[in-house]
mmCIF file with all atom_site columns, C-alpha atoms in Angstrom:
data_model
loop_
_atom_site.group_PDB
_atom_site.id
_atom_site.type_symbol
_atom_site.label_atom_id
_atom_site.label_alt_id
_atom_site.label_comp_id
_atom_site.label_asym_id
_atom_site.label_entity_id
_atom_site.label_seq_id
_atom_site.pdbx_PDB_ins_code
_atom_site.Cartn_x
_atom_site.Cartn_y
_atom_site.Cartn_z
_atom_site.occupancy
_atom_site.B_iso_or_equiv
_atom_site.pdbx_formal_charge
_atom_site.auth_seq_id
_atom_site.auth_comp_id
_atom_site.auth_asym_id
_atom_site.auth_atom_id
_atom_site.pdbx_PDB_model_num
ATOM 1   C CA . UNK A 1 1   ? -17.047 20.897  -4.710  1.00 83.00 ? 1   UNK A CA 1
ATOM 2   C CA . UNK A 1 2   ? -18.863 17.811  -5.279  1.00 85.00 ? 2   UNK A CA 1
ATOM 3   C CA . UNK A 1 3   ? -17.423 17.802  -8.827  1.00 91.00 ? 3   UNK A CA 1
ATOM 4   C CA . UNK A 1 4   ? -13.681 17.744  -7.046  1.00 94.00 ? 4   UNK A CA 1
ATOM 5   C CA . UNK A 1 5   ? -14.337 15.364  -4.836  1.00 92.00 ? 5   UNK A CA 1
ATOM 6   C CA . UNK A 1 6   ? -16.158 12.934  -7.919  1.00 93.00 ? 6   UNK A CA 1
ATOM 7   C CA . UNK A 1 7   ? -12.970 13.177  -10.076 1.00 95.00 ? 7   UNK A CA 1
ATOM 8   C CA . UNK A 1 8   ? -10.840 12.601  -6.742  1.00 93.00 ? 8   UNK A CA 1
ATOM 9   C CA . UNK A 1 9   ? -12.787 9.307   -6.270  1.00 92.00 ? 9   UNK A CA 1
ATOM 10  C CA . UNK A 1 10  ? -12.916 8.442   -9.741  1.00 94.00 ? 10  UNK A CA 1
ATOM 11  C CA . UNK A 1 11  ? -9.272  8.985   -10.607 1.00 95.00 ? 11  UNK A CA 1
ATOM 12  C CA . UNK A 1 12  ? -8.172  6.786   -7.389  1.00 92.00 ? 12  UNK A CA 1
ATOM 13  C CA . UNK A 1 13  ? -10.231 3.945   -8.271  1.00 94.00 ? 13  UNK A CA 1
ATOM 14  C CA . UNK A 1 14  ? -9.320  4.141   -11.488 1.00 94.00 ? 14  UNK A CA 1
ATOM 15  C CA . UNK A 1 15  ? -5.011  3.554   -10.159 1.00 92.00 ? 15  UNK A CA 1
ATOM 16  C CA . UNK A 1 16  ? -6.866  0.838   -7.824  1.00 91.00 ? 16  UNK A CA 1
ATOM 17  C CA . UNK A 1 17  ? -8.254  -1.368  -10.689 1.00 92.00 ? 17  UNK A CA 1
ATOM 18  C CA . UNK A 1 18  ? -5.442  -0.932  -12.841 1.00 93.00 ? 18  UNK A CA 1
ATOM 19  C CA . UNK A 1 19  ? -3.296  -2.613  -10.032 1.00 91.00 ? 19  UNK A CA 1
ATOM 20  C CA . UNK A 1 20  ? -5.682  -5.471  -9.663  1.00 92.00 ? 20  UNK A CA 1
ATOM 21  C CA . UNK A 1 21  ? -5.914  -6.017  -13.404 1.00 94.00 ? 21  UNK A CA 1
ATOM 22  C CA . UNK A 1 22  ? -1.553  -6.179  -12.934 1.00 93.00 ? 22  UNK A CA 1
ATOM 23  C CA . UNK A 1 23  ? -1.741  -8.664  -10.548 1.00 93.00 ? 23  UNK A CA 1
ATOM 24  C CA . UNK A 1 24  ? -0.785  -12.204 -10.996 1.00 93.00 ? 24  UNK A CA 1
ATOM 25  C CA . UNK A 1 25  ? -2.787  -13.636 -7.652  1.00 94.00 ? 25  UNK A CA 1
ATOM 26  C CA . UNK A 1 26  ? -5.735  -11.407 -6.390  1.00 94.00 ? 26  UNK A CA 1
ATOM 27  C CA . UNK A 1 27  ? -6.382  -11.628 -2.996  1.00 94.00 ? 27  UNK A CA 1
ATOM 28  C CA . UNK A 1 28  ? -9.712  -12.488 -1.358  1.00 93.00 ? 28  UNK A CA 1
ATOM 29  C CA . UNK A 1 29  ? -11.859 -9.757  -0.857  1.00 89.00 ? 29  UNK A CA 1
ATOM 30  C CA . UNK A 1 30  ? -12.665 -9.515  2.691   1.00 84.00 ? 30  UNK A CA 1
ATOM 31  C CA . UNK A 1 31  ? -16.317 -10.416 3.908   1.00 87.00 ? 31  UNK A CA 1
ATOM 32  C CA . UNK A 1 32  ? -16.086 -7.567  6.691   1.00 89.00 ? 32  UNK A CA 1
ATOM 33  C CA . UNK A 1 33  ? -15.269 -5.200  3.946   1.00 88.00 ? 33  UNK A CA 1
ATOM 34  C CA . UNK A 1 34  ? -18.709 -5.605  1.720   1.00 90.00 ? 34  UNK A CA 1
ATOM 35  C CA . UNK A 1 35  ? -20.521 -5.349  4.803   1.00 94.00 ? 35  UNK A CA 1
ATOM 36  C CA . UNK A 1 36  ? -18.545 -2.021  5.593   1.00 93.00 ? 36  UNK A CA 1
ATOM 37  C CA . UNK A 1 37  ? -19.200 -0.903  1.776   1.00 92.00 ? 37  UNK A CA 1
ATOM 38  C CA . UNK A 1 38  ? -22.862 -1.805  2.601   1.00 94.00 ? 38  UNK A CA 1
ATOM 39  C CA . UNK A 1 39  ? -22.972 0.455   6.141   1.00 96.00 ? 39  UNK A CA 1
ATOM 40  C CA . UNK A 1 40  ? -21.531 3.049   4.301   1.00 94.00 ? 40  UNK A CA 1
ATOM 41  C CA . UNK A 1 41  ? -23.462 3.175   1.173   1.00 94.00 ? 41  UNK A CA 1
ATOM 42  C CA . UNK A 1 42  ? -26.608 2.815   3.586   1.00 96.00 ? 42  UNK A CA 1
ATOM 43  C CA . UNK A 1 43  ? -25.706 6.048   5.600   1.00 96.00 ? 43  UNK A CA 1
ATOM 44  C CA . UNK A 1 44  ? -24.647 7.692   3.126   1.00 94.00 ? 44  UNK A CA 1
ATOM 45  C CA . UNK A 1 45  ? -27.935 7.364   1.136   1.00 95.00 ? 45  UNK A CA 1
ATOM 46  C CA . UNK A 1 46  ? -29.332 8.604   4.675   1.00 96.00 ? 46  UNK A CA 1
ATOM 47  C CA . UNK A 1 47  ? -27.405 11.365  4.727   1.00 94.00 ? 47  UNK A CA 1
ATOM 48  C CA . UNK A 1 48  ? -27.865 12.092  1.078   1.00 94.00 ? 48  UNK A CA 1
ATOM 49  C CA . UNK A 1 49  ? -31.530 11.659  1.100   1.00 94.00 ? 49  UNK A CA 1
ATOM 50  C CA . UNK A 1 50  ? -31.798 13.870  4.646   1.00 95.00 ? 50  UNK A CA 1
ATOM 51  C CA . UNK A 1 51  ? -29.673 16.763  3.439   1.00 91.00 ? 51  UNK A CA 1
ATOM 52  C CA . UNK A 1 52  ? -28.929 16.830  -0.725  1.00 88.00 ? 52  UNK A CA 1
ATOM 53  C CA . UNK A 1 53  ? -31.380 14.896  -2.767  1.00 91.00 ? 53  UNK A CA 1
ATOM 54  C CA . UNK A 1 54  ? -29.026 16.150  -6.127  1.00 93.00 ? 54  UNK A CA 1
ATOM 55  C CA . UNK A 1 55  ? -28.018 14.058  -8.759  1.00 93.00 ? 55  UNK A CA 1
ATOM 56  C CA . UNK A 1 56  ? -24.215 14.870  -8.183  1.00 93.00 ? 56  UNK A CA 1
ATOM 57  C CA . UNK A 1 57  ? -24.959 14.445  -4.394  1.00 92.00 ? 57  UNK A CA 1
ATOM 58  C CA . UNK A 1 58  ? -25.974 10.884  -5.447  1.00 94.00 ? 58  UNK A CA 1
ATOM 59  C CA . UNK A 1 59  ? -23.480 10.319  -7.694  1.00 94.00 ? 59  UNK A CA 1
ATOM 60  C CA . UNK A 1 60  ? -20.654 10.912  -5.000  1.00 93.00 ? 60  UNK A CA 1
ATOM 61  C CA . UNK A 1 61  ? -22.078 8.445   -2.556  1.00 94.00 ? 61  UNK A CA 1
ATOM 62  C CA . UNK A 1 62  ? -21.707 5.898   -5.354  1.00 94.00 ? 62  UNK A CA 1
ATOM 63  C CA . UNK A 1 63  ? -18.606 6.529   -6.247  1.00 94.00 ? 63  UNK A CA 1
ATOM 64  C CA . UNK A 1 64  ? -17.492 7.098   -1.987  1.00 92.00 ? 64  UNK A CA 1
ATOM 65  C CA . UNK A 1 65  ? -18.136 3.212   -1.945  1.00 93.00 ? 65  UNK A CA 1
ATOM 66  C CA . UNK A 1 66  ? -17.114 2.020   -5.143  1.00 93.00 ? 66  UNK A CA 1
ATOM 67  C CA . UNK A 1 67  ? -13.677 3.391   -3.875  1.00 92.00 ? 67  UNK A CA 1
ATOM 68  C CA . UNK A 1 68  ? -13.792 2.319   -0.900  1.00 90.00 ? 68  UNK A CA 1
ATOM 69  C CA . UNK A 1 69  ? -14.582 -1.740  -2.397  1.00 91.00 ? 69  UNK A CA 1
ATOM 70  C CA . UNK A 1 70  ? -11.814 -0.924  -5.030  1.00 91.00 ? 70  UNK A CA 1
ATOM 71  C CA . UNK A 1 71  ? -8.844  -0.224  -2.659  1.00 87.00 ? 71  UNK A CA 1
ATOM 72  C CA . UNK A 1 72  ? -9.476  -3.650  -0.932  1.00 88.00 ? 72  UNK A CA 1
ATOM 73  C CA . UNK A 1 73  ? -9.547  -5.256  -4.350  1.00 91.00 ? 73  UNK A CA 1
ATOM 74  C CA . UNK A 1 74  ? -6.474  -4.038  -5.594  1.00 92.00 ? 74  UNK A CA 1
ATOM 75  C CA . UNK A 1 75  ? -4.643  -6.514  -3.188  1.00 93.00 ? 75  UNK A CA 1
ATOM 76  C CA . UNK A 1 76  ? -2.631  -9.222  -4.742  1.00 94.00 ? 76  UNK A CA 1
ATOM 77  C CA . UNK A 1 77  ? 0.826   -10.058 -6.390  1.00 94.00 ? 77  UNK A CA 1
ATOM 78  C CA . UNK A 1 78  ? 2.623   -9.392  -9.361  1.00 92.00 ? 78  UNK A CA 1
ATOM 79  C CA . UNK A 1 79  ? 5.379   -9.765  -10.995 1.00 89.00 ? 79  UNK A CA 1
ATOM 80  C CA . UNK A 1 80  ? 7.034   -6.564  -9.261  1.00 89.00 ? 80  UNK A CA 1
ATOM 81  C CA . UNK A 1 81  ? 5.684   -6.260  -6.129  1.00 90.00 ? 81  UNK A CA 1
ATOM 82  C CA . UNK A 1 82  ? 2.988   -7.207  -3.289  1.00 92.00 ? 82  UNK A CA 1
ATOM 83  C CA . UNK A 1 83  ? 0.110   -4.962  -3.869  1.00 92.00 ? 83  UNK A CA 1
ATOM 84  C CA . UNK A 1 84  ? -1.397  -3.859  -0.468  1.00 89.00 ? 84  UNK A CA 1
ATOM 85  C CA . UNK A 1 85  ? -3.569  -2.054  1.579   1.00 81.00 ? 85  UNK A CA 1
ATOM 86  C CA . UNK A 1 86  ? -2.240  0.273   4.549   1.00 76.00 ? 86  UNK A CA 1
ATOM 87  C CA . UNK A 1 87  ? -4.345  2.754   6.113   1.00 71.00 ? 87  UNK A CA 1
ATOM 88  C CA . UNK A 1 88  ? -2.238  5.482   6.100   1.00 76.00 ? 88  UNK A CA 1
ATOM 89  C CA . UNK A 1 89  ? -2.182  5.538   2.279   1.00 78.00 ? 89  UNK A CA 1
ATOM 90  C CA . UNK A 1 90  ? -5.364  7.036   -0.140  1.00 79.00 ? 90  UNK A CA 1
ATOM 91  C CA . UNK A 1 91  ? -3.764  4.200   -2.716  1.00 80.00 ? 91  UNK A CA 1
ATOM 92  C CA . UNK A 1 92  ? -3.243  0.829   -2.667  1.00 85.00 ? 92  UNK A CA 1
ATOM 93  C CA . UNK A 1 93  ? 0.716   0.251   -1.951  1.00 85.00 ? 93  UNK A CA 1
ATOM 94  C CA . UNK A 1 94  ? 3.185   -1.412  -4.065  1.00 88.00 ? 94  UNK A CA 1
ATOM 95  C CA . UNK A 1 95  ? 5.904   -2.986  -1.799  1.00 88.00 ? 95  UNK A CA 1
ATOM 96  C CA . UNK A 1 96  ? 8.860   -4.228  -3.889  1.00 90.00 ? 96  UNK A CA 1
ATOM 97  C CA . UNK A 1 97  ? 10.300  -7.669  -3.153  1.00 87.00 ? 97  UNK A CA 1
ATOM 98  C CA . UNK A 1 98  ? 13.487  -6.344  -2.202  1.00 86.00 ? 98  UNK A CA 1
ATOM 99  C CA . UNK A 1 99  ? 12.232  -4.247  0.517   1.00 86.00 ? 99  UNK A CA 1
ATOM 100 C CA . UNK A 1 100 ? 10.413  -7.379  2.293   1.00 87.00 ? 100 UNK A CA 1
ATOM 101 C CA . UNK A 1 101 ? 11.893  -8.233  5.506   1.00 86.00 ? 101 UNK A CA 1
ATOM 102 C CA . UNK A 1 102 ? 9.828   -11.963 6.068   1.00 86.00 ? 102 UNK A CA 1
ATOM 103 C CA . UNK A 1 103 ? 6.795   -14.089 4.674   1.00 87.00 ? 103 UNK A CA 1
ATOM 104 C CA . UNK A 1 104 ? 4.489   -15.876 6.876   1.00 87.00 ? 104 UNK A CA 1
ATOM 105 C CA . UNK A 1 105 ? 2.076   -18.523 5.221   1.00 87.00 ? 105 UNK A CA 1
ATOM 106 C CA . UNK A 1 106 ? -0.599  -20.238 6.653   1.00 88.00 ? 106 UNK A CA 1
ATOM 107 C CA . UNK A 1 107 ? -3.757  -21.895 6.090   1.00 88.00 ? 107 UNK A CA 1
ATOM 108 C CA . UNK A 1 108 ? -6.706  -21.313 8.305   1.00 87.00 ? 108 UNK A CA 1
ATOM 109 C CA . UNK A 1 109 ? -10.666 -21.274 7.408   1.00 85.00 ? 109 UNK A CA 1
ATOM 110 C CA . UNK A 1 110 ? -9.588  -22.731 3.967   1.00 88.00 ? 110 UNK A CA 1
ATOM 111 C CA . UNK A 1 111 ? -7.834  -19.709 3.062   1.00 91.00 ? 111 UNK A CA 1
ATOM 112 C CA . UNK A 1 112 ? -4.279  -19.191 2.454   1.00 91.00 ? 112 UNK A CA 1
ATOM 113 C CA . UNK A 1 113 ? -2.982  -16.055 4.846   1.00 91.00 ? 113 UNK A CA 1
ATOM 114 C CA . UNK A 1 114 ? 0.228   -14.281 3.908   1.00 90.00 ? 114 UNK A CA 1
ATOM 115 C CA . UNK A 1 115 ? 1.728   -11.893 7.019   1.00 90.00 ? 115 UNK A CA 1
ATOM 116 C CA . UNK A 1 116 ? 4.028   -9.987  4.785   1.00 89.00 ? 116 UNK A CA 1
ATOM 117 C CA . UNK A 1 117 ? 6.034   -7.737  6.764   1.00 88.00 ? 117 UNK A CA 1
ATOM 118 C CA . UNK A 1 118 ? 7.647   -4.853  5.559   1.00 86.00 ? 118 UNK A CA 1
ATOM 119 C CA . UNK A 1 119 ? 8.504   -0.925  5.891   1.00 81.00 ? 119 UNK A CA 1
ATOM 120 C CA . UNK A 1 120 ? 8.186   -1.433  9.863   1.00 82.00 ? 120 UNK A CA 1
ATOM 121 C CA . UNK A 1 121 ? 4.569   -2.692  9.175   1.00 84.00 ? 121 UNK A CA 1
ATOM 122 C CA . UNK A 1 122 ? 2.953   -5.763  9.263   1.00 87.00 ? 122 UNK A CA 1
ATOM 123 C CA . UNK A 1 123 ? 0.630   -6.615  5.801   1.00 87.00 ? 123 UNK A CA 1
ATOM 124 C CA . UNK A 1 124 ? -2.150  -9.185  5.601   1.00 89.00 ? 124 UNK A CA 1
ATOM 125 C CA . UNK A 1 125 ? -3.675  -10.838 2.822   1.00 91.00 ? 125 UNK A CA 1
ATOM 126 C CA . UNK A 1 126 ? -5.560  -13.914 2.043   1.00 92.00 ? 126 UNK A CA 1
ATOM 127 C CA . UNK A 1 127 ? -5.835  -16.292 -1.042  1.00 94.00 ? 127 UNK A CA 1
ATOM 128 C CA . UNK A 1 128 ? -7.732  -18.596 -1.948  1.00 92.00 ? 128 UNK A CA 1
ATOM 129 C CA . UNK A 1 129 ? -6.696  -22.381 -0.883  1.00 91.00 ? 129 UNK A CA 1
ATOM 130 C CA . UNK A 1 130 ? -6.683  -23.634 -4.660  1.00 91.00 ? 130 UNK A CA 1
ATOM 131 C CA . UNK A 1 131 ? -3.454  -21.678 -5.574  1.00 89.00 ? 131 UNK A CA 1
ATOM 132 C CA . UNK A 1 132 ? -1.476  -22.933 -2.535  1.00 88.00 ? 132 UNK A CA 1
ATOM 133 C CA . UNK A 1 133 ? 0.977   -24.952 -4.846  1.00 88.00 ? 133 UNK A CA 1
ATOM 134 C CA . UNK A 1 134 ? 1.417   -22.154 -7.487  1.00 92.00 ? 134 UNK A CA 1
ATOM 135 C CA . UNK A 1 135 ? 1.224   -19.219 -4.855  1.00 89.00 ? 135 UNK A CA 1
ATOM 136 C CA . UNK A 1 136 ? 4.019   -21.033 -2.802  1.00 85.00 ? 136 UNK A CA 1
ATOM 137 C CA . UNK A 1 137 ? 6.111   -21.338 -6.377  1.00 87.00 ? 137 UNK A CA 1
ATOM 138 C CA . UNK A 1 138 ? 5.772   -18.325 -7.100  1.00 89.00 ? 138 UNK A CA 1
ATOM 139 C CA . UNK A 1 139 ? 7.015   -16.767 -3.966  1.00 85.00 ? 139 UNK A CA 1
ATOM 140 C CA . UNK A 1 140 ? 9.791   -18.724 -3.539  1.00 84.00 ? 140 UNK A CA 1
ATOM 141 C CA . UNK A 1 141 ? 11.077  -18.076 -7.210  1.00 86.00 ? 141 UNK A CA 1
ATOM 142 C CA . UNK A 1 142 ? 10.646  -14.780 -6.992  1.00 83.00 ? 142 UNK A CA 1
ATOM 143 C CA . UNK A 1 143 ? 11.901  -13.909 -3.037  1.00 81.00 ? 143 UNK A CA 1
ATOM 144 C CA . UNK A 1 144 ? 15.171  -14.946 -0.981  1.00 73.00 ? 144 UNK A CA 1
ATOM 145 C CA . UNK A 1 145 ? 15.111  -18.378 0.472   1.00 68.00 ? 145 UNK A CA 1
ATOM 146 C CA . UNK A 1 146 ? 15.732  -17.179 3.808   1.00 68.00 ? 146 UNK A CA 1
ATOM 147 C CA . UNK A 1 147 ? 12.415  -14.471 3.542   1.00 69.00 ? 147 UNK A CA 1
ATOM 148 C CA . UNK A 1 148 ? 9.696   -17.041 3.502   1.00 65.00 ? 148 UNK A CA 1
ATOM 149 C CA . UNK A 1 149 ? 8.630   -18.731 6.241   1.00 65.00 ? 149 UNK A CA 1
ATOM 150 C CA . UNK A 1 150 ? 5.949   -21.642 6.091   1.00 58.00 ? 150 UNK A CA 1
ATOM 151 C CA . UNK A 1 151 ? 4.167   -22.598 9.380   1.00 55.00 ? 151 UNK A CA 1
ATOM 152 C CA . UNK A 1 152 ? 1.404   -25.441 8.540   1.00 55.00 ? 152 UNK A CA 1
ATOM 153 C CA . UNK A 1 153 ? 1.840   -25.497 4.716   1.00 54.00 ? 153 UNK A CA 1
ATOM 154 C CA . UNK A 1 154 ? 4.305   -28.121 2.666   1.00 48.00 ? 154 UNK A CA 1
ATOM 155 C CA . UNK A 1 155 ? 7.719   -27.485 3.270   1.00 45.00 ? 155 UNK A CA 1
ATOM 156 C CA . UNK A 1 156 ? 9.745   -24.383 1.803   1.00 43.00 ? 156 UNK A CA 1
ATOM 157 C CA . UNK A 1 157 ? 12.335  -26.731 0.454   1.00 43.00 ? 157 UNK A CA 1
ATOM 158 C CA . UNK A 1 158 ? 10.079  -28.505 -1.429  1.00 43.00 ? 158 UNK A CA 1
#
């Protein structure tokens, strides 16, 4: 079983870095989600240590939170579509520009936040303040003028 559930992992993470490799802008990983990655490789040892002790036992803790840290990291853009996390979903999920309904930018903590909304859902991802200009750019040559909506950033029509 633990075999199954190794290859499950493995094969997941795998699809998750190959996205973030694709991606033109990589989001920021989220502090809240090392510290989760943390907690859970922590209580999972625990658990592990308390009930298993076996090398495959072991092994699937690992690889629990290295999927868990790759599905956040697989957020970004490409040329294609926004890659992002929904909860519902064992995968990261590709939404393609055409089925984006708005764009929300703003900048807050140093940190570029895009609300992306989509599919019914709301999406949020942030970037780091450096590619402003070229994240901007890029959106707006790539999406319909009317999608993107910039709160406190430079103008759309710049």
């Amino acid at each position: 079983m633990f075999i199954l559930i190794n290859i499950f992992f493995l094969s997941v993470t795998v699809y998750n870095f190959i996205k973030r490799k694709q991606n033109t802008f990589k989001a920021l990983l989220p502090k809240s989600t090392i510290i989760v990655s943390i907690i859970f490789l922590i209580i999972g040892l625990i658990i592990w240590s308390l009930k298993d002790k076996s090398t495959i036992g072991f092994i699937t803790v690992l690889s629990a939170c290295i999927y868990f840290i790759s599905y956040f990291s697989a957020i970004g853009i490409n040329e294609r579509y926004f890659n992002s996390f929904m909860a519902k979903s064992i995968v990261i999920l590709s939404v393609p520009y055409d089925q984006i309904a708005e764009i929300i930018l703003t900048k807050k903590d140093n940190k570029i936040h895009l609300k992306i909304k989509a599919f019914g859902h709301e999406f949020l991802q942030q970037y780091n303040v450096e590619l402003e200009h070229q994240l901007v750019q890029f959106i707006k040559k790539n999406l319909k003028s009317d999608i993107l909506f910039a709160s406190d950033l430079y103008s759309v029509d710049e």
